[in-house]
Amino acid sequence: MDIKVLGPGCAKCKQTEKVVAEAVAETGVDAHIEKVGNPLDIAKFGIFATPGVVVDGKVKISGKVPTIDQVKTWISEAN
């Protein structure tokens, strides 16, 4: 599983990274988490409000920090 956290490194982006990492750890899924900070790379996903989360190429959220339960749902849907 490939999970991308999109954002330049603001507080909400860092919080999103933490939430994603916690959800992956709690579910025990084998996932690669990548931080994408380049605005051009972020825009390629059609996201213009950060933070954003992309799971296996699909945008799951943009412009707000997800909950751990939301991330767990995305992980279970992708498996």
mmCIF file of C-alpha atoms in Angstrom:
data_model
loop_
_atom_site.group_PDB
_atom_site.id
_atom_site.type_symbol
_atom_site.label_atom_id
_atom_site.label_comp_id
_atom_site.label_asym_id
_atom_site.label_seq_id
_atom_site.Cartn_x
_atom_site.Cartn_y
_atom_site.Cartn_z
ATOM 1 C CA MET A 1 0.000 0.000 0.000
ATOM 2 C CA ASP A 2 1.237 3.465 -0.889
ATOM 3 C CA ILE A 3 0.101 6.424 1.217
ATOM 4 C CA LYS A 4 1.121 9.977 0.407
ATOM 5 C CA VAL A 5 0.733 12.860 2.851
ATOM 6 C CA LEU A 6 0.586 16.080 0.852
ATOM 7 C CA GLY A 7 1.608 19.385 2.384
ATOM 8 C CA PRO A 8 4.460 21.855 2.728
ATOM 9 C CA GLY A 9 5.183 21.050 6.374
ATOM 10 C CA CYS A 10 2.720 23.218 8.269
ATOM 11 C CA ALA A 11 1.389 22.159 11.674
ATOM 12 C CA LYS A 12 -1.715 20.519 10.161
ATOM 13 C CA CYS A 13 0.466 18.659 7.655
ATOM 14 C CA LYS A 14 2.665 17.328 10.460
ATOM 15 C CA GLN A 15 -0.425 16.307 12.427
ATOM 16 C CA THR A 16 -1.743 14.475 9.356
ATOM 17 C CA GLU A 17 1.565 12.586 9.037
ATOM 18 C CA LYS A 18 1.285 11.562 12.687
ATOM 19 C CA VAL A 19 -2.342 10.398 12.314
ATOM 20 C CA VAL A 20 -1.515 8.361 9.201
ATOM 21 C CA ALA A 21 1.501 6.737 10.877
ATOM 22 C CA GLU A 22 -0.568 5.861 13.967
ATOM 23 C CA ALA A 23 -3.363 4.346 11.859
ATOM 24 C CA VAL A 24 -0.878 2.252 9.873
ATOM 25 C CA ALA A 25 0.784 1.063 13.091
ATOM 26 C CA GLU A 26 -2.557 0.178 14.701
ATOM 27 C CA THR A 27 -3.805 -1.777 11.679
ATOM 28 C CA GLY A 28 -0.480 -3.524 11.106
ATOM 29 C CA VAL A 29 -0.778 -3.105 7.351
ATOM 30 C CA ASP A 30 2.344 -3.056 5.183
ATOM 31 C CA ALA A 31 2.331 0.510 3.874
ATOM 32 C CA HIS A 32 4.870 2.932 2.494
ATOM 33 C CA ILE A 33 4.174 6.451 3.780
ATOM 34 C CA GLU A 34 5.636 9.250 1.677
ATOM 35 C CA LYS A 35 5.670 12.963 2.486
ATOM 36 C CA VAL A 36 5.100 15.139 -0.592
ATOM 37 C CA GLY A 37 5.979 18.792 0.015
ATOM 38 C CA ASN A 38 6.632 20.179 -3.455
ATOM 39 C CA PRO A 39 3.663 22.388 -4.465
ATOM 40 C CA LEU A 40 3.893 21.252 -8.111
ATOM 41 C CA ASP A 41 3.755 17.590 -7.088
ATOM 42 C CA ILE A 42 0.822 18.300 -4.771
ATOM 43 C CA ALA A 43 -1.047 20.101 -7.575
ATOM 44 C CA LYS A 44 -0.672 17.026 -9.820
ATOM 45 C CA PHE A 45 -3.180 15.316 -7.531
ATOM 46 C CA GLY A 46 -5.658 18.178 -7.990
ATOM 47 C CA ILE A 47 -5.176 19.278 -4.391
ATOM 48 C CA PHE A 48 -4.944 22.990 -3.753
ATOM 49 C CA ALA A 49 -5.747 22.968 -0.024
ATOM 50 C CA THR A 50 -3.404 21.053 2.233
ATOM 51 C CA PRO A 51 -3.010 18.777 4.046
ATOM 52 C CA GLY A 52 -4.069 16.000 1.756
ATOM 53 C CA VAL A 53 -3.901 12.216 1.853
ATOM 54 C CA VAL A 54 -3.658 9.916 -1.162
ATOM 55 C CA VAL A 55 -4.035 6.144 -0.751
ATOM 56 C CA ASP A 56 -2.914 3.990 -3.674
ATOM 57 C CA GLY A 57 -3.302 6.919 -6.076
ATOM 58 C CA LYS A 58 -6.757 7.997 -4.871
ATOM 59 C CA VAL A 59 -7.257 11.329 -3.090
ATOM 60 C CA LYS A 60 -9.023 10.668 0.208
ATOM 61 C CA ILE A 61 -9.032 14.082 1.883
ATOM 62 C CA SER A 62 -7.934 17.633 1.196
ATOM 63 C CA GLY A 63 -7.788 20.735 3.332
ATOM 64 C CA LYS A 64 -8.153 19.177 6.780
ATOM 65 C CA VAL A 65 -6.572 16.701 9.170
ATOM 66 C CA PRO A 66 -8.234 13.267 9.033
ATOM 67 C CA THR A 67 -9.128 11.246 12.109
ATOM 68 C CA ILE A 68 -7.384 7.964 12.847
ATOM 69 C CA ASP A 69 -10.692 6.166 12.202
ATOM 70 C CA GLN A 70 -10.982 7.779 8.755
ATOM 71 C CA VAL A 71 -7.488 6.625 7.833
ATOM 72 C CA LYS A 72 -8.211 3.101 9.115
ATOM 73 C CA THR A 73 -11.317 3.006 6.909
ATOM 74 C CA TRP A 74 -9.279 4.038 3.851
ATOM 75 C CA ILE A 75 -6.708 1.362 4.658
ATOM 76 C CA SER A 76 -9.349 -1.362 5.003
ATOM 77 C CA GLU A 77 -11.034 -0.274 1.752
ATOM 78 C CA ALA A 78 -7.712 -0.480 -0.098
ATOM 79 C CA ASN A 79 -6.945 -4.017 1.136
#
